Structures are given as C-alpha cells and as structure tokens.
Amino acid sequence: MIAKSLRLLAALLVTAVAATACGKEGSPPVKGPSADELPKYEVAQGFSLPDSPTWKRAAKRGHFVVGAKEDQPYLGEKNPANGVYSGFDIEIARMISASLGLDPKKIAFKTIASANRETALQNGQIDYYVGTYTINDNRKKLVGFAGPYFMAGQSLLVRKDEEDINGPQDLAGRRVCSAAGSTPYQRIQADYPKAELVAYDTYSICVDNLLTFQVDAVTTDDAILLGFAAKAPDELKLAGKPFSEEPYGIGVPRKDNALRFAMNDALEARQKNGDWKKAFEATLGLSGVPAPTPPPIDRYPAS
Ligand code: GLU
C-alpha cells in the first residue's frame, strides 16, 4: 500500500513535469482550465476610484498585486514552468481587476499561505487577496471582505480504502492534517479536541502526508478537497458531509471601504453578465461540481 502511494506520488510528479515540458505560455495543464473556455474580461475604460488609497496606488503602478494560493487544484494553481496562475479564484481576481479599470493580464500574483493573509493585507504587501478566504467576524476586525463569491463547507479527505472515518466525530485518536491559521483547523481544535491535529502551511503538504500514511485525513473546504480527489481518484475520496459554511470573500485592507464597495458592484455585474458562471465551469467545474447559484453579496456598512 505504501509502495502504491509512493508510485502515485511519483506518477503525479511525472505528470507535472510532462505538463510543464510542453507548457508554453497559455497551454493548459493536464485536466486544467483551458484558455479557450475562459471569459475575456474587457477592461473598464475611464474608471476611477479616488477614495480608495489601494486603487490609487495600483493605478499609479499600472496593475494590481494580488495574493493567492498556488497549490489548490482548480482554485489557485501556479504552473511551475512559466509561473502562470490559474483557477476559479484567479479568474475572480482577474474579472475584478478588469472591472476596476486595470488590465487583468498585468496582475502580479503572490502566493500567500492561509496564516499570513491578514498581515499581507495590513502591511500593503498585496492590494487584495483571492484564495479560498472565509469571511468571518474575527477576520473582519483585521481586514475587509468583498463578496461572498462562493459558498464552500468544511469536509474530510481520506484514502480510498478508509471506512472508519465518515465525519468529524470519527476523528478521535486519528491524525488529521490542516493548514495553520485556517478556519477548518480552528474548528477541529475547538469542537473535536480528541483528534490529533497536525498543521502545515499548505493543504498539498497535508495530501502528501495522507498518501504516505503519515496522517489519516485532511480537513478543509470541500471545494479544495474535491480538486485533490479529482487528481488522484484511485487513491483519495471525500468522507461524510460538509459540516460548516465557508463563504469565500475577497480580502481587502480593512479601512478601504471604497475598494470593497466597488468590488461588490463588480462581482454583482459579473454574475449578471454570465462571466462568473463561465469562469466557474472552466475551472472549479472540472472537479465535478456543477455551477451553483452564487451566494448573496454581504454589503455590510463602512467600518
Ligand atoms: N476557507 C478556509 C479559510 O479561509 C480554509 C481554506 C484556506 O485555508 O484557505 O481558512
């Protein structure tokens, strides 16, 4: 069994190398988003947002700097050969940039781990963040959130032959891996204290640990886990039902209400004109999820 999983890891690596070997700019990764099916976002002409310090800085620079994930299949992935990011979160970042008048092709993406998002927004390292970022009241004290643009739920990923883990209640005495600073990590710690929690910076490291029998489960949002399961369907499966609500928001600097409001308008317009759905189907839809109705936008007042 261990040998089999190691072989799978090797196979995944080979696939990654093969995909990158022929990966000229714009050519899709294996089973990844295809450039032809992605919407083209027309850049809004004459757009100006003088009340937003973040927007003004970006406009002067000529592009946005956006925080994202680089190892989450169909959500935020970075092609190691050419540095190009792809996935649903990346498309959200691009459509927002275009609506705010800045060329989405010029966005500088920066990979930021779950535990470092608030600091990155607070110290101006990034203008905004799009990466499976749950909106909640604790985080709202530190950053602002546009959206939500998608609703996920915490779930469990296990090896295909696992029969004893069917929900978080079955984690007592089992090793479960999640990302430091994430809401799924915090929920297991608070509500299922008998689980043996293991934390890493990223979920891809957790998945490697699951395939090599270092842990018994990985926990985070179903949207993320479905992507990993879709890439290794013979080895991995989701267990049980989602047991939380994780509304995904676009993180912005906390005091920049003008930016947040403009992004909410942009999101709504992209839902209405069909770009949101098209982007979903060409990315996260590839992990087997049909495009849902997007959740209502939370236009909370200026703070
Ligand atoms: N949505 C959860 C969170 O924001 C888990 C995914 C992640 O770590 O990005 O904490």
PDB file of C-alpha atoms and ligand atoms in Angstrom:
ATOM      1  CA  MET A   1       0.000   0.000   0.000  1.00  0.00           C
ATOM      2  CA  ILE A   2       2.779   2.430   0.894  1.00  0.00           C
ATOM      3  CA  ALA A   3       4.599   1.416  -2.266  1.00  0.00           C
ATOM      4  CA  LYS A   4       1.428   2.059  -4.239  1.00  0.00           C
ATOM      5  CA  SER A   5       1.046   5.528  -2.791  1.00  0.00           C
ATOM      6  CA  LEU A   6       4.681   6.335  -3.420  1.00  0.00           C
ATOM      7  CA  ARG A   7       4.198   5.195  -7.003  1.00  0.00           C
ATOM      8  CA  LEU A   8       1.212   7.534  -7.256  1.00  0.00           C
ATOM      9  CA  LEU A   9       3.281  10.433  -5.904  1.00  0.00           C
ATOM     10  CA  ALA A  10       5.939   9.649  -8.476  1.00  0.00           C
ATOM     11  CA  ALA A  11       3.276   9.447 -11.190  1.00  0.00           C
ATOM     12  CA  LEU A  12       1.842  12.822 -10.157  1.00  0.00           C
ATOM     13  CA  LEU A  13       5.330  14.310 -10.318  1.00  0.00           C
ATOM     14  CA  VAL A  14       5.918  12.818 -13.759  1.00  0.00           C
ATOM     15  CA  THR A  15       2.593  14.241 -14.947  1.00  0.00           C
ATOM     16  CA  ALA A  16       3.551  17.642 -13.564  1.00  0.00           C
ATOM     17  CA  VAL A  17       6.896  17.538 -15.356  1.00  0.00           C
ATOM     18  CA  ALA A  18       5.308  16.325 -18.597  1.00  0.00           C
ATOM     19  CA  ALA A  19       2.681  19.071 -18.364  1.00  0.00           C
ATOM     20  CA  THR A  20       5.332  21.702 -17.838  1.00  0.00           C
ATOM     21  CA  ALA A  21       7.624  20.354 -20.555  1.00  0.00           C
ATOM     22  CA  CYS A  22       5.047  21.197 -23.215  1.00  0.00           C
ATOM     23  CA  GLY A  23       3.737  24.133 -21.184  1.00  0.00           C
ATOM     24  CA  LYS A  24       4.293  27.107 -23.401  1.00  0.00           C
ATOM     25  CA  GLU A  25       2.519  30.239 -22.232  1.00  0.00           C
ATOM     26  CA  GLY A  26      -1.226  29.697 -22.389  1.00  0.00           C
ATOM     27  CA  SER A  27      -1.184  25.940 -22.975  1.00  0.00           C
ATOM     28  CA  PRO A  28      -3.384  24.256 -20.370  1.00  0.00           C
ATOM     29  CA  PRO A  29      -2.066  21.964 -17.633  1.00  0.00           C
ATOM     30  CA  VAL A  30      -3.335  18.363 -17.638  1.00  0.00           C
ATOM     31  CA  LYS A  31      -7.096  18.468 -16.963  1.00  0.00           C
ATOM     32  CA  GLY A  32      -6.644  22.104 -16.009  1.00  0.00           C
ATOM     33  CA  PRO A  33      -8.507  25.197 -17.109  1.00  0.00           C
ATOM     34  CA  SER A  34      -8.442  25.651 -20.862  1.00  0.00           C
ATOM     35  CA  ALA A  35      -7.630  29.165 -22.042  1.00  0.00           C
ATOM     36  CA  ASP A  36     -10.255  28.973 -24.841  1.00  0.00           C
ATOM     37  CA  GLU A  37     -13.123  28.438 -22.448  1.00  0.00           C
ATOM     38  CA  LEU A  38     -12.248  31.223 -20.053  1.00  0.00           C
ATOM     39  CA  PRO A  39     -14.113  34.511 -20.380  1.00  0.00           C
ATOM     40  CA  LYS A  40     -12.184  37.500 -21.742  1.00  0.00           C
ATOM     41  CA  TYR A  41     -12.571  40.416 -19.406  1.00  0.00           C
ATOM     42  CA  GLU A  42     -12.835  43.778 -21.092  1.00  0.00           C
ATOM     43  CA  VAL A  43     -11.046  46.468 -19.095  1.00  0.00           C
ATOM     44  CA  ALA A  44     -13.398  49.243 -17.932  1.00  0.00           C
ATOM     45  CA  GLN A  45     -12.353  52.477 -19.627  1.00  0.00           C
ATOM     46  CA  GLY A  46     -12.098  55.727 -17.693  1.00  0.00           C
ATOM     47  CA  PHE A  47     -12.734  54.016 -14.363  1.00  0.00           C
ATOM     48  CA  SER A  48     -11.524  55.958 -11.338  1.00  0.00           C
ATOM     49  CA  LEU A  49     -11.772  55.343  -7.598  1.00  0.00           C
ATOM     50  CA  PRO A  50     -10.161  58.364  -5.927  1.00  0.00           C
ATOM     51  CA  ASP A  51     -11.475  57.453  -2.461  1.00  0.00           C
ATOM     52  CA  SER A  52      -9.522  54.193  -2.422  1.00  0.00           C
ATOM     53  CA  PRO A  53      -5.863  54.521  -1.423  1.00  0.00           C
ATOM     54  CA  THR A  54      -5.272  50.943  -2.595  1.00  0.00           C
ATOM     55  CA  TRP A  55      -6.741  51.588  -6.044  1.00  0.00           C
ATOM     56  CA  LYS A  56      -4.791  54.848  -6.446  1.00  0.00           C
ATOM     57  CA  ARG A  57      -1.514  53.120  -5.629  1.00  0.00           C
ATOM     58  CA  ALA A  58      -2.302  50.286  -8.078  1.00  0.00           C
ATOM     59  CA  ALA A  59      -3.359  52.683 -10.849  1.00  0.00           C
ATOM     60  CA  LYS A  60      -0.082  54.575 -10.482  1.00  0.00           C
ATOM     61  CA  ARG A  61       1.806  51.287 -10.649  1.00  0.00           C
ATOM     62  CA  GLY A  62      -0.279  50.192 -13.637  1.00  0.00           C
ATOM     63  CA  HIS A  63      -1.530  46.902 -12.172  1.00  0.00           C
ATOM     64  CA  PHE A  64      -2.826  45.186  -9.053  1.00  0.00           C
ATOM     65  CA  VAL A  65      -0.726  42.985  -6.774  1.00  0.00           C
ATOM     66  CA  VAL A  66      -2.947  40.086  -5.705  1.00  0.00           C
ATOM     67  CA  GLY A  67      -2.390  37.444  -3.015  1.00  0.00           C
ATOM     68  CA  ALA A  68      -3.450  33.897  -3.930  1.00  0.00           C
ATOM     69  CA  LYS A  69      -2.799  30.184  -3.420  1.00  0.00           C
ATOM     70  CA  GLU A  70      -0.608  28.222  -5.797  1.00  0.00           C
ATOM     71  CA  ASP A  71      -1.286  24.588  -4.913  1.00  0.00           C
ATOM     72  CA  GLN A  72      -5.085  24.271  -4.808  1.00  0.00           C
ATOM     73  CA  PRO A  73      -6.362  22.369  -7.875  1.00  0.00           C
ATOM     74  CA  TYR A  74      -8.940  24.271  -9.985  1.00  0.00           C
ATOM     75  CA  LEU A  75      -8.942  27.177  -7.490  1.00  0.00           C
ATOM     76  CA  GLY A  76      -5.456  28.653  -7.397  1.00  0.00           C
ATOM     77  CA  GLU A  77      -2.603  26.830  -9.132  1.00  0.00           C
ATOM     78  CA  LYS A  78       0.739  28.080 -10.361  1.00  0.00           C
ATOM     79  CA  ASN A  79       2.351  26.439 -13.381  1.00  0.00           C
ATOM     80  CA  PRO A  80       5.914  25.819 -12.184  1.00  0.00           C
ATOM     81  CA  ALA A  81       7.331  26.140 -15.710  1.00  0.00           C
ATOM     82  CA  ASN A  82       6.043  29.579 -16.618  1.00  0.00           C
ATOM     83  CA  GLY A  83       4.740  30.995 -13.323  1.00  0.00           C
ATOM     84  CA  VAL A  84       1.204  31.451 -14.727  1.00  0.00           C
ATOM     85  CA  TYR A  85      -1.618  31.157 -12.185  1.00  0.00           C
ATOM     86  CA  SER A  86      -4.971  29.534 -12.999  1.00  0.00           C
ATOM     87  CA  GLY A  87      -8.198  28.506 -11.274  1.00  0.00           C
ATOM     88  CA  PHE A  88     -11.516  29.923 -10.142  1.00  0.00           C
ATOM     89  CA  ASP A  89     -10.042  32.256  -7.511  1.00  0.00           C
ATOM     90  CA  ILE A  90      -7.581  33.543 -10.093  1.00  0.00           C
ATOM     91  CA  GLU A  91     -10.451  34.255 -12.507  1.00  0.00           C
ATOM     92  CA  ILE A  92     -12.288  36.164  -9.779  1.00  0.00           C
ATOM     93  CA  ALA A  93      -9.132  38.248  -9.245  1.00  0.00           C
ATOM     94  CA  ARG A  94      -8.913  38.919 -12.999  1.00  0.00           C
ATOM     95  CA  MET A  95     -12.570  39.898 -13.542  1.00  0.00           C
ATOM     96  CA  ILE A  96     -12.395  42.300 -10.583  1.00  0.00           C
ATOM     97  CA  SER A  97      -9.211  43.914 -11.891  1.00  0.00           C
ATOM     98  CA  ALA A  98     -10.825  44.471 -15.315  1.00  0.00           C
ATOM     99  CA  SER A  99     -13.954  45.986 -13.734  1.00  0.00           C
ATOM    100  CA  LEU A 100     -11.738  48.334 -11.740  1.00  0.00           C
ATOM    101  CA  GLY A 101     -10.028  49.563 -14.885  1.00  0.00           C
ATOM    102  CA  LEU A 102      -6.707  47.718 -14.647  1.00  0.00           C
ATOM    103  CA  ASP A 103      -5.518  45.115 -17.150  1.00  0.00           C
ATOM    104  CA  PRO A 104      -6.022  41.633 -15.657  1.00  0.00           C
ATOM    105  CA  LYS A 105      -3.116  40.281 -17.705  1.00  0.00           C
ATOM    106  CA  LYS A 106      -0.765  42.545 -15.795  1.00  0.00           C
ATOM    107  CA  ILE A 107      -1.770  41.364 -12.295  1.00  0.00           C
ATOM    108  CA  ALA A 108       1.253  40.355 -10.221  1.00  0.00           C
ATOM    109  CA  PHE A 109       0.142  37.309  -8.227  1.00  0.00           C
ATOM    110  CA  LYS A 110       1.904  36.492  -4.958  1.00  0.00           C
ATOM    111  CA  THR A 111       1.455  33.213  -3.143  1.00  0.00           C
ATOM    112  CA  ILE A 112       0.419  33.826   0.455  1.00  0.00           C
ATOM    113  CA  ALA A 113      -0.376  30.981   2.885  1.00  0.00           C
ATOM    114  CA  SER A 114      -3.564  30.900   4.965  1.00  0.00           C
ATOM    115  CA  ALA A 115      -1.788  32.015   8.146  1.00  0.00           C
ATOM    116  CA  ASN A 116      -0.238  35.110   6.520  1.00  0.00           C
ATOM    117  CA  ARG A 117      -3.206  36.698   4.709  1.00  0.00           C
ATOM    118  CA  GLU A 118      -4.156  39.322   7.288  1.00  0.00           C
ATOM    119  CA  THR A 119      -0.567  40.532   7.731  1.00  0.00           C
ATOM    120  CA  ALA A 120      -0.031  40.712   3.967  1.00  0.00           C
ATOM    121  CA  LEU A 121      -3.121  42.943   3.616  1.00  0.00           C
ATOM    122  CA  GLN A 122      -2.237  45.012   6.666  1.00  0.00           C
ATOM    123  CA  ASN A 123       1.325  45.779   5.625  1.00  0.00           C
ATOM    124  CA  GLY A 124       0.479  46.578   1.995  1.00  0.00           C
ATOM    125  CA  GLN A 125       2.321  43.582   0.523  1.00  0.00           C
ATOM    126  CA  ILE A 126      -0.774  42.924  -1.615  1.00  0.00           C
ATOM    127  CA  ASP A 127      -3.737  45.051  -2.785  1.00  0.00           C
ATOM    128  CA  TYR A 128      -6.292  42.293  -2.419  1.00  0.00           C
ATOM    129  CA  TYR A 129      -6.448  38.550  -1.770  1.00  0.00           C
ATOM    130  CA  VAL A 130      -8.431  35.853  -3.562  1.00  0.00           C
ATOM    131  CA  GLY A 131      -7.752  32.357  -2.218  1.00  0.00           C
ATOM    132  CA  THR A 132     -10.490  30.300  -0.529  1.00  0.00           C
ATOM    133  CA  TYR A 133     -10.671  33.013   2.120  1.00  0.00           C
ATOM    134  CA  THR A 134     -13.594  32.552   4.527  1.00  0.00           C
ATOM    135  CA  ILE A 135     -15.401  35.692   5.640  1.00  0.00           C
ATOM    136  CA  ASN A 136     -15.932  35.745   9.404  1.00  0.00           C
ATOM    137  CA  ASP A 137     -16.301  38.263  12.227  1.00  0.00           C
ATOM    138  CA  ASN A 138     -12.853  37.660  13.722  1.00  0.00           C
ATOM    139  CA  ARG A 139     -11.156  38.322  10.414  1.00  0.00           C
ATOM    140  CA  LYS A 140     -13.400  41.339   9.763  1.00  0.00           C
ATOM    141  CA  LYS A 141     -11.659  43.021  12.713  1.00  0.00           C
ATOM    142  CA  LEU A 142      -8.393  42.819  10.751  1.00  0.00           C
ATOM    143  CA  VAL A 143      -9.354  43.043   7.055  1.00  0.00           C
ATOM    144  CA  GLY A 144     -12.330  43.912   4.841  1.00  0.00           C
ATOM    145  CA  PHE A 145     -14.210  41.430   2.645  1.00  0.00           C
ATOM    146  CA  ALA A 146     -15.977  41.915  -0.670  1.00  0.00           C
ATOM    147  CA  GLY A 147     -18.364  39.140  -1.592  1.00  0.00           C
ATOM    148  CA  PRO A 148     -19.002  36.343  -0.840  1.00  0.00           C
ATOM    149  CA  TYR A 149     -18.492  34.977  -4.353  1.00  0.00           C
ATOM    150  CA  PHE A 150     -18.815  31.266  -3.461  1.00  0.00           C
ATOM    151  CA  MET A 151     -20.064  29.091  -0.599  1.00  0.00           C
ATOM    152  CA  ALA A 152     -17.940  26.113   0.492  1.00  0.00           C
ATOM    153  CA  GLY A 153     -18.177  23.810   3.513  1.00  0.00           C
ATOM    154  CA  GLN A 154     -15.609  22.006   5.655  1.00  0.00           C
ATOM    155  CA  SER A 155     -15.182  18.342   4.778  1.00  0.00           C
ATOM    156  CA  LEU A 156     -12.729  15.431   5.072  1.00  0.00           C
ATOM    157  CA  LEU A 157     -10.392  13.780   2.583  1.00  0.00           C
ATOM    158  CA  VAL A 158      -9.271  10.208   3.298  1.00  0.00           C
ATOM    159  CA  ARG A 159      -7.578   7.324   1.482  1.00  0.00           C
ATOM    160  CA  LYS A 160      -9.900   5.357  -0.764  1.00  0.00           C
ATOM    161  CA  ASP A 161      -9.877   2.249   1.463  1.00  0.00           C
ATOM    162  CA  GLU A 162     -10.682   4.160   4.670  1.00  0.00           C
ATOM    163  CA  GLU A 163     -14.001   3.012   6.128  1.00  0.00           C
ATOM    164  CA  ASP A 164     -13.885   4.239   9.711  1.00  0.00           C
ATOM    165  CA  ILE A 165     -13.890   7.989   9.089  1.00  0.00           C
ATOM    166  CA  ASN A 166     -17.306   9.220   7.991  1.00  0.00           C
ATOM    167  CA  GLY A 167     -17.472  12.568   9.722  1.00  0.00           C
ATOM    168  CA  PRO A 168     -15.569  14.731  12.208  1.00  0.00           C
ATOM    169  CA  GLN A 169     -16.955  12.687  15.110  1.00  0.00           C
ATOM    170  CA  ASP A 170     -14.802   9.760  13.910  1.00  0.00           C
ATOM    171  CA  LEU A 171     -11.526  11.675  14.226  1.00  0.00           C
ATOM    172  CA  ALA A 172     -10.879  10.863  17.917  1.00  0.00           C
ATOM    173  CA  GLY A 173      -7.399   9.350  18.179  1.00  0.00           C
ATOM    174  CA  ARG A 174      -6.786   9.754  14.426  1.00  0.00           C
ATOM    175  CA  ARG A 175      -4.224  12.037  12.831  1.00  0.00           C
ATOM    176  CA  VAL A 176      -5.850  14.848  10.827  1.00  0.00           C
ATOM    177  CA  CYS A 177      -3.974  17.480   8.876  1.00  0.00           C
ATOM    178  CA  SER A 178      -4.982  21.053   8.024  1.00  0.00           C
ATOM    179  CA  ALA A 179      -3.401  24.415   7.259  1.00  0.00           C
ATOM    180  CA  ALA A 180      -2.199  26.621  10.090  1.00  0.00           C
ATOM    181  CA  GLY A 181      -4.389  29.694  10.555  1.00  0.00           C
ATOM    182  CA  SER A 182      -7.359  28.207   8.672  1.00  0.00           C
ATOM    183  CA  THR A 183     -10.950  28.040   9.894  1.00  0.00           C
ATOM    184  CA  PRO A 184     -11.063  24.208   9.432  1.00  0.00           C
ATOM    185  CA  TYR A 185      -8.008  23.864  11.682  1.00  0.00           C
ATOM    186  CA  GLN A 186      -9.619  26.108  14.299  1.00  0.00           C
ATOM    187  CA  ARG A 187     -12.915  24.190  14.148  1.00  0.00           C
ATOM    188  CA  ILE A 188     -11.284  20.803  14.774  1.00  0.00           C
ATOM    189  CA  GLN A 189      -9.233  22.271  17.606  1.00  0.00           C
ATOM    190  CA  ALA A 190     -12.331  23.783  19.274  1.00  0.00           C
ATOM    191  CA  ASP A 191     -15.035  21.175  18.562  1.00  0.00           C
ATOM    192  CA  TYR A 192     -13.163  17.862  18.186  1.00  0.00           C
ATOM    193  CA  PRO A 193     -10.330  18.076  20.741  1.00  0.00           C
ATOM    194  CA  LYS A 194      -9.745  14.286  20.689  1.00  0.00           C
ATOM    195  CA  ALA A 195      -8.466  14.430  17.120  1.00  0.00           C
ATOM    196  CA  GLU A 196      -4.684  14.542  16.728  1.00  0.00           C
ATOM    197  CA  LEU A 197      -4.251  17.748  14.745  1.00  0.00           C
ATOM    198  CA  VAL A 198      -1.254  18.240  12.501  1.00  0.00           C
ATOM    199  CA  ALA A 199      -0.653  21.656  10.877  1.00  0.00           C
ATOM    200  CA  TYR A 200       1.319  22.588   7.773  1.00  0.00           C
ATOM    201  CA  ASP A 201       1.427  25.771   5.701  1.00  0.00           C
ATOM    202  CA  THR A 202      -0.469  24.232   2.780  1.00  0.00           C
ATOM    203  CA  TYR A 203      -3.036  21.546   2.014  1.00  0.00           C
ATOM    204  CA  SER A 204      -0.833  19.978  -0.664  1.00  0.00           C
ATOM    205  CA  ILE A 205       1.677  19.012   2.041  1.00  0.00           C
ATOM    206  CA  CYS A 206      -1.211  17.538   4.045  1.00  0.00           C
ATOM    207  CA  VAL A 207      -2.264  15.495   0.982  1.00  0.00           C
ATOM    208  CA  ASP A 208       1.313  14.179   0.531  1.00  0.00           C
ATOM    209  CA  ASN A 209       1.179  13.128   4.190  1.00  0.00           C
ATOM    210  CA  LEU A 210      -2.137  11.366   3.618  1.00  0.00           C
ATOM    211  CA  LEU A 211      -0.789   9.432   0.615  1.00  0.00           C
ATOM    212  CA  THR A 212       2.260   8.312   2.608  1.00  0.00           C
ATOM    213  CA  PHE A 213       0.265   7.259   5.685  1.00  0.00           C
ATOM    214  CA  GLN A 214       1.643   9.990   7.939  1.00  0.00           C
ATOM    215  CA  VAL A 215      -1.913  11.198   8.631  1.00  0.00           C
ATOM    216  CA  ASP A 216      -5.364   9.584   8.356  1.00  0.00           C
ATOM    217  CA  ALA A 217      -7.350  12.530   6.997  1.00  0.00           C
ATOM    218  CA  VAL A 218      -7.021  16.039   5.606  1.00  0.00           C
ATOM    219  CA  THR A 219      -9.628  18.597   6.555  1.00  0.00           C
ATOM    220  CA  THR A 220     -10.543  21.832   4.816  1.00  0.00           C
ATOM    221  CA  ASP A 221     -13.218  23.130   2.433  1.00  0.00           C
ATOM    222  CA  ASP A 222     -14.943  20.634   0.136  1.00  0.00           C
ATOM    223  CA  ALA A 223     -14.067  22.818  -2.879  1.00  0.00           C
ATOM    224  CA  ILE A 224     -10.356  22.339  -2.173  1.00  0.00           C
ATOM    225  CA  LEU A 225     -10.585  18.636  -1.295  1.00  0.00           C
ATOM    226  CA  LEU A 226     -12.643  17.810  -4.419  1.00  0.00           C
ATOM    227  CA  GLY A 227      -9.793  19.150  -6.540  1.00  0.00           C
ATOM    228  CA  PHE A 228      -7.224  16.924  -4.838  1.00  0.00           C
ATOM    229  CA  ALA A 229      -9.576  13.928  -5.069  1.00  0.00           C
ATOM    230  CA  ALA A 230     -10.178  14.599  -8.781  1.00  0.00           C
ATOM    231  CA  LYS A 231      -6.423  14.496  -9.402  1.00  0.00           C
ATOM    232  CA  ALA A 232      -5.970  11.145  -7.594  1.00  0.00           C
ATOM    233  CA  PRO A 233      -9.354   9.390  -7.893  1.00  0.00           C
ATOM    234  CA  ASP A 234      -7.935   5.900  -7.321  1.00  0.00           C
ATOM    235  CA  GLU A 235      -6.284   6.872  -4.051  1.00  0.00           C
ATOM    236  CA  LEU A 236      -8.428   9.524  -2.403  1.00  0.00           C
ATOM    237  CA  LYS A 237     -12.085  10.257  -1.622  1.00  0.00           C
ATOM    238  CA  LEU A 238     -14.160  12.706   0.386  1.00  0.00           C
ATOM    239  CA  ALA A 239     -15.771  11.303   3.538  1.00  0.00           C
ATOM    240  CA  GLY A 240     -19.113  12.331   5.026  1.00  0.00           C
ATOM    241  CA  LYS A 241     -20.977  15.583   4.501  1.00  0.00           C
ATOM    242  CA  PRO A 242     -19.792  19.195   4.787  1.00  0.00           C
ATOM    243  CA  PHE A 243     -20.047  20.368   8.407  1.00  0.00           C
ATOM    244  CA  SER A 244     -19.639  24.156   8.191  1.00  0.00           C
ATOM    245  CA  GLU A 245     -20.341  27.126   5.953  1.00  0.00           C
ATOM    246  CA  GLU A 246     -17.315  28.829   4.427  1.00  0.00           C
ATOM    247  CA  PRO A 247     -18.341  31.904   2.416  1.00  0.00           C
ATOM    248  CA  TYR A 248     -15.409  32.956   0.222  1.00  0.00           C
ATOM    249  CA  GLY A 249     -14.600  36.658   0.157  1.00  0.00           C
ATOM    250  CA  ILE A 250     -12.066  38.922  -1.486  1.00  0.00           C
ATOM    251  CA  GLY A 251      -9.795  40.225   1.258  1.00  0.00           C
ATOM    252  CA  VAL A 252      -9.010  43.959   1.124  1.00  0.00           C
ATOM    253  CA  PRO A 253      -7.307  46.399   3.518  1.00  0.00           C
ATOM    254  CA  ARG A 254      -9.786  46.937   6.371  1.00  0.00           C
ATOM    255  CA  LYS A 255     -10.284  50.677   6.065  1.00  0.00           C
ATOM    256  CA  ASP A 256     -10.584  50.739   2.266  1.00  0.00           C
ATOM    257  CA  ASN A 257     -14.386  50.762   2.094  1.00  0.00           C
ATOM    258  CA  ALA A 258     -14.397  52.401  -1.347  1.00  0.00           C
ATOM    259  CA  LEU A 259     -12.456  49.464  -2.772  1.00  0.00           C
ATOM    260  CA  ARG A 260     -14.719  46.926  -1.075  1.00  0.00           C
ATOM    261  CA  PHE A 261     -17.907  48.596  -2.352  1.00  0.00           C
ATOM    262  CA  ALA A 262     -16.562  48.832  -5.910  1.00  0.00           C
ATOM    263  CA  MET A 263     -15.630  45.137  -5.810  1.00  0.00           C
ATOM    264  CA  ASN A 264     -19.120  44.197  -4.606  1.00  0.00           C
ATOM    265  CA  ASP A 265     -20.609  46.097  -7.565  1.00  0.00           C
ATOM    266  CA  ALA A 266     -18.139  44.394  -9.910  1.00  0.00           C
ATOM    267  CA  LEU A 267     -18.958  40.922  -8.581  1.00  0.00           C
ATOM    268  CA  GLU A 268     -22.657  41.523  -8.993  1.00  0.00           C
ATOM    269  CA  ALA A 269     -22.173  42.746 -12.570  1.00  0.00           C
ATOM    270  CA  ARG A 270     -20.029  39.686 -13.423  1.00  0.00           C
ATOM    271  CA  GLN A 271     -22.717  37.383 -12.023  1.00  0.00           C
ATOM    272  CA  LYS A 272     -25.362  39.147 -14.119  1.00  0.00           C
ATOM    273  CA  ASN A 273     -23.399  39.102 -17.395  1.00  0.00           C
ATOM    274  CA  GLY A 274     -22.531  35.399 -17.125  1.00  0.00           C
ATOM    275  CA  ASP A 275     -18.763  35.738 -16.629  1.00  0.00           C
ATOM    276  CA  TRP A 276     -18.937  34.273 -13.121  1.00  0.00           C
ATOM    277  CA  LYS A 277     -20.657  31.111 -14.373  1.00  0.00           C
ATOM    278  CA  LYS A 278     -18.369  30.757 -17.394  1.00  0.00           C
ATOM    279  CA  ALA A 279     -15.296  31.136 -15.205  1.00  0.00           C
ATOM    280  CA  PHE A 280     -16.653  28.571 -12.739  1.00  0.00           C
ATOM    281  CA  GLU A 281     -17.385  25.990 -15.417  1.00  0.00           C
ATOM    282  CA  ALA A 282     -13.928  26.341 -16.966  1.00  0.00           C
ATOM    283  CA  THR A 283     -12.151  25.915 -13.598  1.00  0.00           C
ATOM    284  CA  LEU A 284     -13.725  24.523 -10.424  1.00  0.00           C
ATOM    285  CA  GLY A 285     -16.402  22.860 -12.546  1.00  0.00           C
ATOM    286  CA  LEU A 286     -13.667  20.479 -13.744  1.00  0.00           C
ATOM    287  CA  SER A 287     -13.567  18.842 -10.296  1.00  0.00           C
ATOM    288  CA  GLY A 288     -17.125  17.638 -10.900  1.00  0.00           C
ATOM    289  CA  VAL A 289     -19.165  20.398  -9.255  1.00  0.00           C
ATOM    290  CA  PRO A 290     -21.985  21.979 -11.292  1.00  0.00           C
ATOM    291  CA  ALA A 291     -22.074  25.797 -11.175  1.00  0.00           C
ATOM    292  CA  PRO A 292     -24.207  26.787  -8.161  1.00  0.00           C
ATOM    293  CA  THR A 293     -26.176  29.997  -7.727  1.00  0.00           C
ATOM    294  CA  PRO A 294     -23.686  32.395  -6.169  1.00  0.00           C
ATOM    295  CA  PRO A 295     -24.484  33.468  -2.590  1.00  0.00           C
ATOM    296  CA  PRO A 296     -25.929  36.961  -1.983  1.00  0.00           C
ATOM    297  CA  ILE A 297     -23.322  39.686  -1.536  1.00  0.00           C
ATOM    298  CA  ASP A 298     -22.838  40.911   2.014  1.00  0.00           C
ATOM    299  CA  ARG A 299     -22.842  44.690   1.702  1.00  0.00           C
ATOM    300  CA  TYR A 300     -22.015  45.472   5.318  1.00  0.00           C
ATOM    301  CA  PRO A 301     -21.605  49.181   6.094  1.00  0.00           C
ATOM    302  CA  ALA A 302     -18.368  51.172   6.111  1.00  0.00           C
ATOM    303  CA  SER A 303     -16.238  50.496   9.166  1.00  0.00           C
TER     304      SER A 303
HETATM  305  N1  GLU B   1     -11.736  28.712   3.833  1.00  0.00           N
HETATM  306  C1  GLU B   1     -10.901  28.342   4.926  1.00  0.00           C
HETATM  307  C2  GLU B   1     -10.157  29.529   5.492  1.00  0.00           C
HETATM  308  O1  GLU B   1     -10.245  30.600   4.974  1.00  0.00           O
HETATM  309  C3  GLU B   1      -9.950  27.219   4.556  1.00  0.00           C
HETATM  310  C4  GLU B   1      -9.216  27.382   3.281  1.00  0.00           C
HETATM  311  C5  GLU B   1      -7.922  28.140   3.428  1.00  0.00           C
HETATM  312  O2  GLU B   1      -7.155  27.893   4.369  1.00  0.00           O
HETATM  313  O3  GLU B   1      -7.651  28.966   2.561  1.00  0.00           O
HETATM  314  O4  GLU B   1      -9.480  29.402   6.491  1.00  0.00           O
END
